[in-house]
PDB file of C-alpha atoms in Angstrom:
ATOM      1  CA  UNK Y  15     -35.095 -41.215 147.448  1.00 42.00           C
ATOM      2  CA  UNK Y  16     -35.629 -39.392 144.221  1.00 44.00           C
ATOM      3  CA  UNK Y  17     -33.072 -36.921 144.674  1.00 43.00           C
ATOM      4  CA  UNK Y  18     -30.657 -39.401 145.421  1.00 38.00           C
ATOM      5  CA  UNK Y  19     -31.236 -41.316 142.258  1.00 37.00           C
ATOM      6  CA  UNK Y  20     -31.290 -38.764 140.313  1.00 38.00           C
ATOM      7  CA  UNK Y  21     -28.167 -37.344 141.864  1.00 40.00           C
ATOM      8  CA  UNK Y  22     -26.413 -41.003 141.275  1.00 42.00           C
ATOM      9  CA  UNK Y  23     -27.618 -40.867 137.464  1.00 37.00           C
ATOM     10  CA  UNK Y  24     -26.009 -37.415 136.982  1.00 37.00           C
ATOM     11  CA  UNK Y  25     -23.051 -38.532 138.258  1.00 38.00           C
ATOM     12  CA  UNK Y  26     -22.260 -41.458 137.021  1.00 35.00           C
ATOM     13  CA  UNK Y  27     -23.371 -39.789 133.694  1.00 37.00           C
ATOM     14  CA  UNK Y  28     -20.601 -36.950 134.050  1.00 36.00           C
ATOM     15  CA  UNK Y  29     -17.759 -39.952 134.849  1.00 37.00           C
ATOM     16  CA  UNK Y  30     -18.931 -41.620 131.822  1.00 39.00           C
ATOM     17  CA  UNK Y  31     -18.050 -38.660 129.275  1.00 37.00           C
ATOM     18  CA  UNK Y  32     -14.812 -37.967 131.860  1.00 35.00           C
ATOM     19  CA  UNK Y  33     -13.058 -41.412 131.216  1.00 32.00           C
ATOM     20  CA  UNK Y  34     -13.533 -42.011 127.552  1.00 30.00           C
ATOM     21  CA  UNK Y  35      -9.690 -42.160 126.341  1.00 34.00           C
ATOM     22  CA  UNK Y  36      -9.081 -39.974 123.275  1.00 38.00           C
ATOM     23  CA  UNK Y  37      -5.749 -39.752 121.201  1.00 43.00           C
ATOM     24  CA  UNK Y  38      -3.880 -37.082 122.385  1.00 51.00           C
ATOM     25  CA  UNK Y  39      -4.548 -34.153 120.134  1.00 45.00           C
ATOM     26  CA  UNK Y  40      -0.933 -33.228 119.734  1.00 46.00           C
ATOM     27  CA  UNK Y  41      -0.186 -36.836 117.673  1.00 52.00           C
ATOM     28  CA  UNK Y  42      -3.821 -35.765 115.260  1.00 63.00           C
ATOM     29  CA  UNK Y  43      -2.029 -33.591 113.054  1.00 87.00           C
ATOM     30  CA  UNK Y  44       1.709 -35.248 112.690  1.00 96.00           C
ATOM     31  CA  UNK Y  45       3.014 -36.069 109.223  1.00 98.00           C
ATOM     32  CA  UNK Y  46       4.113 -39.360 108.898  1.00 98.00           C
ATOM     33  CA  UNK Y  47       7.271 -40.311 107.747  1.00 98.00           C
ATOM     34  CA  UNK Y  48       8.901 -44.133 106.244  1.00 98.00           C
ATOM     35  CA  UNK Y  49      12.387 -44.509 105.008  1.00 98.00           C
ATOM     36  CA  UNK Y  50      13.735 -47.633 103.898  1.00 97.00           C
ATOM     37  CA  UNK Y  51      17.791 -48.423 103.589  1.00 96.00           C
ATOM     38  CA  UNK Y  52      19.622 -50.581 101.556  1.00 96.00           C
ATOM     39  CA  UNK Y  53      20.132 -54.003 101.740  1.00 94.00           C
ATOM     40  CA  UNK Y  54      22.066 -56.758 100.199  1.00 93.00           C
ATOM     41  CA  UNK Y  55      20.160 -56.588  97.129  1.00 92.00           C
ATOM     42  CA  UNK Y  56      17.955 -55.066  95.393  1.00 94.00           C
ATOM     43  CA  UNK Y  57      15.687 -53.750  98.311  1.00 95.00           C
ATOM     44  CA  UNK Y  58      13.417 -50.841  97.429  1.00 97.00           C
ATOM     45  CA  UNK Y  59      14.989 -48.155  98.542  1.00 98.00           C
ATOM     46  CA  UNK Y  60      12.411 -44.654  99.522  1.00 98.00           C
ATOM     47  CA  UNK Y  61      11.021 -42.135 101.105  1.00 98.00           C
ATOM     48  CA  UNK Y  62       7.423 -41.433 101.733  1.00 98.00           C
ATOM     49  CA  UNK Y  63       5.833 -38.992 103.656  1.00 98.00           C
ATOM     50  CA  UNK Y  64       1.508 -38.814 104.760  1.00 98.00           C
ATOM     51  CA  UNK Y  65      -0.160 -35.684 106.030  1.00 98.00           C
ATOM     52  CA  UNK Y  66      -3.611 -35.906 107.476  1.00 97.00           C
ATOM     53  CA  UNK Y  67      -5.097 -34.259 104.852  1.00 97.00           C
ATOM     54  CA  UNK Y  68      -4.526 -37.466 102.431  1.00 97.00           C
ATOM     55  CA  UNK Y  69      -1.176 -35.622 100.873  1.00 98.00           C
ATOM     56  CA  UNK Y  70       1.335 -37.950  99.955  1.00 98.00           C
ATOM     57  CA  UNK Y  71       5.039 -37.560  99.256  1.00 98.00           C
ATOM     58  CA  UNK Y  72       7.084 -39.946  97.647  1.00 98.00           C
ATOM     59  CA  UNK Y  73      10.449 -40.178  96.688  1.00 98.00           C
ATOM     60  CA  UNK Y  74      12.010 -43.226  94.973  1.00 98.00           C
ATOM     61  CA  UNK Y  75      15.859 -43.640  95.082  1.00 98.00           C
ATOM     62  CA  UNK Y  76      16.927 -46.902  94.194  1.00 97.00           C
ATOM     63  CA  UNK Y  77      15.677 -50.157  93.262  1.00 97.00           C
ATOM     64  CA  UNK Y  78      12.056 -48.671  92.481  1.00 98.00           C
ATOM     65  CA  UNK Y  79       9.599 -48.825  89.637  1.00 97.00           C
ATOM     66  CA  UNK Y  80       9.441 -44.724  89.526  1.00 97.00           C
ATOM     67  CA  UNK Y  81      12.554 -43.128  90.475  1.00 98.00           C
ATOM     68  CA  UNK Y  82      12.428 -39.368  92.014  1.00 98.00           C
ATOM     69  CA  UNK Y  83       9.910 -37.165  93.787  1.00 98.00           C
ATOM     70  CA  UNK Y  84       6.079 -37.727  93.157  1.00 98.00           C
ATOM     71  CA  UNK Y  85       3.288 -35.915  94.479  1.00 98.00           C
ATOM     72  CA  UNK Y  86      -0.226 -37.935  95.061  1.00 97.00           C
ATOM     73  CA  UNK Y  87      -3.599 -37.209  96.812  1.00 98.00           C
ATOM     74  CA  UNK Y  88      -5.021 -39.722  98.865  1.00 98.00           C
ATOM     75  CA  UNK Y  89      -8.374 -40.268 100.766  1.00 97.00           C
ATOM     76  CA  UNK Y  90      -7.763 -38.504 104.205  1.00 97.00           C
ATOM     77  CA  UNK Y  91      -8.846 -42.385 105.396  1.00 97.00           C
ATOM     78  CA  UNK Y  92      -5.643 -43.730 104.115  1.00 97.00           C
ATOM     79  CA  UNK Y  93      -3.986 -41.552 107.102  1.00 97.00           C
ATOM     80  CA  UNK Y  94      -5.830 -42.794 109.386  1.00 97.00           C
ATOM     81  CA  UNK Y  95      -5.986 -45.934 108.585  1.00 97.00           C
ATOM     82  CA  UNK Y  96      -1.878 -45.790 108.898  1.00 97.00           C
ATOM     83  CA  UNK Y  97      -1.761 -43.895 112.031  1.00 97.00           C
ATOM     84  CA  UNK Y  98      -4.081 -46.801 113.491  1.00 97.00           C
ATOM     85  CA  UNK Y  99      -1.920 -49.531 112.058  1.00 97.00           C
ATOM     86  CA  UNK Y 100       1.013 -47.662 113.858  1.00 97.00           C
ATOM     87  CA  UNK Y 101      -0.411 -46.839 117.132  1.00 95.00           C
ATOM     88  CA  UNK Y 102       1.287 -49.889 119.074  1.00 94.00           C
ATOM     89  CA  UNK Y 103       5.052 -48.908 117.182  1.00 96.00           C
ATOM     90  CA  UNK Y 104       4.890 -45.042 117.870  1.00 97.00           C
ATOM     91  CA  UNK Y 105       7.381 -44.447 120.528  1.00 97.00           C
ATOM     92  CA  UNK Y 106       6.279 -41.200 123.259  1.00 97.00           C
ATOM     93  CA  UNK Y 107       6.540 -37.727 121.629  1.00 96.00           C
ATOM     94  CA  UNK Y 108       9.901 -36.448 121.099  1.00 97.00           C
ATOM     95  CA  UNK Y 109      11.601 -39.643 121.301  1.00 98.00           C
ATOM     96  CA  UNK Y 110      13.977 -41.382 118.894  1.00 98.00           C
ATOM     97  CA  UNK Y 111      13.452 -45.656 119.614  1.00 97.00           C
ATOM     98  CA  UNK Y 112      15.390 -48.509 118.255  1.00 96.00           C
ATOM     99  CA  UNK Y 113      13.371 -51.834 117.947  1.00 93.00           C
ATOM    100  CA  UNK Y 114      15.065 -54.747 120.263  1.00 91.00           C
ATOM    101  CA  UNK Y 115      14.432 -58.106 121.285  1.00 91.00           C
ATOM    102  CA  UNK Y 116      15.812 -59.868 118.399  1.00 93.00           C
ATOM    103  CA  UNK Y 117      15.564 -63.908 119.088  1.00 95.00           C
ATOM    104  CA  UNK Y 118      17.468 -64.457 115.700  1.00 95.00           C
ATOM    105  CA  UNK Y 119      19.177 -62.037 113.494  1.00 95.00           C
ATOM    106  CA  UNK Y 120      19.034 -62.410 109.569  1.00 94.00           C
ATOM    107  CA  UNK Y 121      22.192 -60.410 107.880  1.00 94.00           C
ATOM    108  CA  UNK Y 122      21.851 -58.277 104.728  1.00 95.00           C
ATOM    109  CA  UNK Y 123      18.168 -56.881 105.757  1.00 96.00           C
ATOM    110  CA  UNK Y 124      17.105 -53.457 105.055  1.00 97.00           C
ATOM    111  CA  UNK Y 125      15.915 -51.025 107.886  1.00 97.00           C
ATOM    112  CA  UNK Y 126      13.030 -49.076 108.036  1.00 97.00           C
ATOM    113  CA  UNK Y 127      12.595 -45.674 109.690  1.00 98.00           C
ATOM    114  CA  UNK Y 128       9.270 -44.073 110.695  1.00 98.00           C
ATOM    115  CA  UNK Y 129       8.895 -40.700 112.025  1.00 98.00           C
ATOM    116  CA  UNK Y 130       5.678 -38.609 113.425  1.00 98.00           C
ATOM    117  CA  UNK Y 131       6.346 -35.294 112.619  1.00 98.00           C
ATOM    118  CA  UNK Y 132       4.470 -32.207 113.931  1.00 97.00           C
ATOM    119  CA  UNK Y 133       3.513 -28.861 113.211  1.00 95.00           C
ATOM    120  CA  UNK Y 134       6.100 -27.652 116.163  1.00 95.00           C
ATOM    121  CA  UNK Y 135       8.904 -29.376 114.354  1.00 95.00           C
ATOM    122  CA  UNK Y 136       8.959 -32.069 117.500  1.00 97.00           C
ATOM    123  CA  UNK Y 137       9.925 -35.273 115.934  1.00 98.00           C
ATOM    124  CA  UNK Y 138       9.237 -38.870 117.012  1.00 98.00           C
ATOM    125  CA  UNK Y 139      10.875 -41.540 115.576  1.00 98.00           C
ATOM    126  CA  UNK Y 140      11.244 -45.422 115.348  1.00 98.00           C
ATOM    127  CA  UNK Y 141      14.179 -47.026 114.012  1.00 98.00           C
ATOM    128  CA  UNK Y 142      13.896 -50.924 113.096  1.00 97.00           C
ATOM    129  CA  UNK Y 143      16.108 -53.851 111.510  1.00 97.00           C
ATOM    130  CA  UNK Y 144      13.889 -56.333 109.518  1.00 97.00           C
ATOM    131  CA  UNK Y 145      16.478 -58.398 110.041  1.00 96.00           C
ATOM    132  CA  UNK Y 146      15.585 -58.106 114.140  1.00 95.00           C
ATOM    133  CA  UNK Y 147      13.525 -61.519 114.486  1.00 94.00           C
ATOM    134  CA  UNK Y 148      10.622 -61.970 117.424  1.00 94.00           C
ATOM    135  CA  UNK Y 149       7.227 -61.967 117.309  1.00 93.00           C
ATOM    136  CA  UNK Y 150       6.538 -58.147 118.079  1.00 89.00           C
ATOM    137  CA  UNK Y 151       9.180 -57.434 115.189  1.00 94.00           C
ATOM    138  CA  UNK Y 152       7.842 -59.970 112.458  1.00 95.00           C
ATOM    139  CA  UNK Y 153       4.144 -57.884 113.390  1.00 95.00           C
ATOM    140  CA  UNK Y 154       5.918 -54.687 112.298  1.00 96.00           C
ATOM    141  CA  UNK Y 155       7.995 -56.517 109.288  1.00 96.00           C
ATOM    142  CA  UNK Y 156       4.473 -57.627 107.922  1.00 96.00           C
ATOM    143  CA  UNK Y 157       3.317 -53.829 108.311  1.00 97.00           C
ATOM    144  CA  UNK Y 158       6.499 -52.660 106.475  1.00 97.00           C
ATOM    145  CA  UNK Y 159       5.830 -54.670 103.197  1.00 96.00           C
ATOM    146  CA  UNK Y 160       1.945 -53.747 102.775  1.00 97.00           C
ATOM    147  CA  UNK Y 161       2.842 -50.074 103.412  1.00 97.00           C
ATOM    148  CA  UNK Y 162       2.899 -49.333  99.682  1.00 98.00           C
ATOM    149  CA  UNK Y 163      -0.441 -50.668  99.448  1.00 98.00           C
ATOM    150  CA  UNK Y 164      -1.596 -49.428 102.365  1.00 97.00           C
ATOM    151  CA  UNK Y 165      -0.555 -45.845 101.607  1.00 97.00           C
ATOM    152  CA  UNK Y 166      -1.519 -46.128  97.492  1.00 97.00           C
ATOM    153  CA  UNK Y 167       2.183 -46.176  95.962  1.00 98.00           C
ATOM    154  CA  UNK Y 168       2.696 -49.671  95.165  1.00 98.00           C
ATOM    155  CA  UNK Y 169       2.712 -49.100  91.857  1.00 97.00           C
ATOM    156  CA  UNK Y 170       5.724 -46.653  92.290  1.00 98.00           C
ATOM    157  CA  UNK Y 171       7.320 -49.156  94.362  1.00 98.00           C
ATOM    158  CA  UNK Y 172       7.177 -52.773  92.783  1.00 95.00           C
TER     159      UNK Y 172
END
């Protein structure tokens, strides 16, 4: 009787460590990309790229408080923290995903374009009209505008 519990406790101990769910290792070490397109208006309009390692890359084009390329350090947290907040958006590896289900469409909106990039040079990436109203969307439009602060370049964007 022994033997048999102790049997059941290593074994159920072994399936315990086998079904904990881990990210994929392969999306760990992606940079992450946001673009932003015009609008009718005076939309920010820029680039910004995260590594893991907390490097930041951003480059303002129009309608921004810093115009051009700027280089910034952030905590390695930051990336995380955005790669969480983006989980439920990223499309499957390799992939290139439009955002649908639009109840009600707003005109003149800008776009926003994320991409996962890895090491490889395989690129994911997620294409979406603010414009594109549902609930899902409006989720990912609220995302979209605390990005800046999120990532630590609001004060090159606003």
């Amino acid at each position: 009787m022994k033997k048999l519990l102790l049997l059941s406790f290593f074994t159920f101990s072994f399936l315990g460590c086998a079904s904990t769910s881990q990210q994929p290792q392969d999306t760990v070490q992606e940079t992450i990309r946001y673009s932003s397109s015009p609008c009718f208006g005076a939309c920010p309009i820029y680039s910004v790229d995260v590594t893991p390692s907390g490097a930041v890359h951003f480059n303002g084009k129009q309608y921004t408080k810093v115009m051009g390329e700027h280089d910034l350090t952030v905590d390695p947290s930051v990336y995380k923290k955005l790669q969480y907040e983006l989980k439920t958006y990223r499309p499957e590896t390799g992939a290139n995903v439009k955002t649908t289900g639009c109840q009600q469409i707003t005109a003149d909106q800008p776009s926003g374009y994320f991409s996962w990039i890895q090491a490889n040079g395989t690129t994911t990436k997620l294409s979406h009209y603010t414009g594109c109203i549902s609930p899902a969307n409006l989720e990912l439009n609220e995302l979209i505008d605390k990005l800046p602060k999120l990532i630590g370049i609001d004060d090159l964007v606003h």
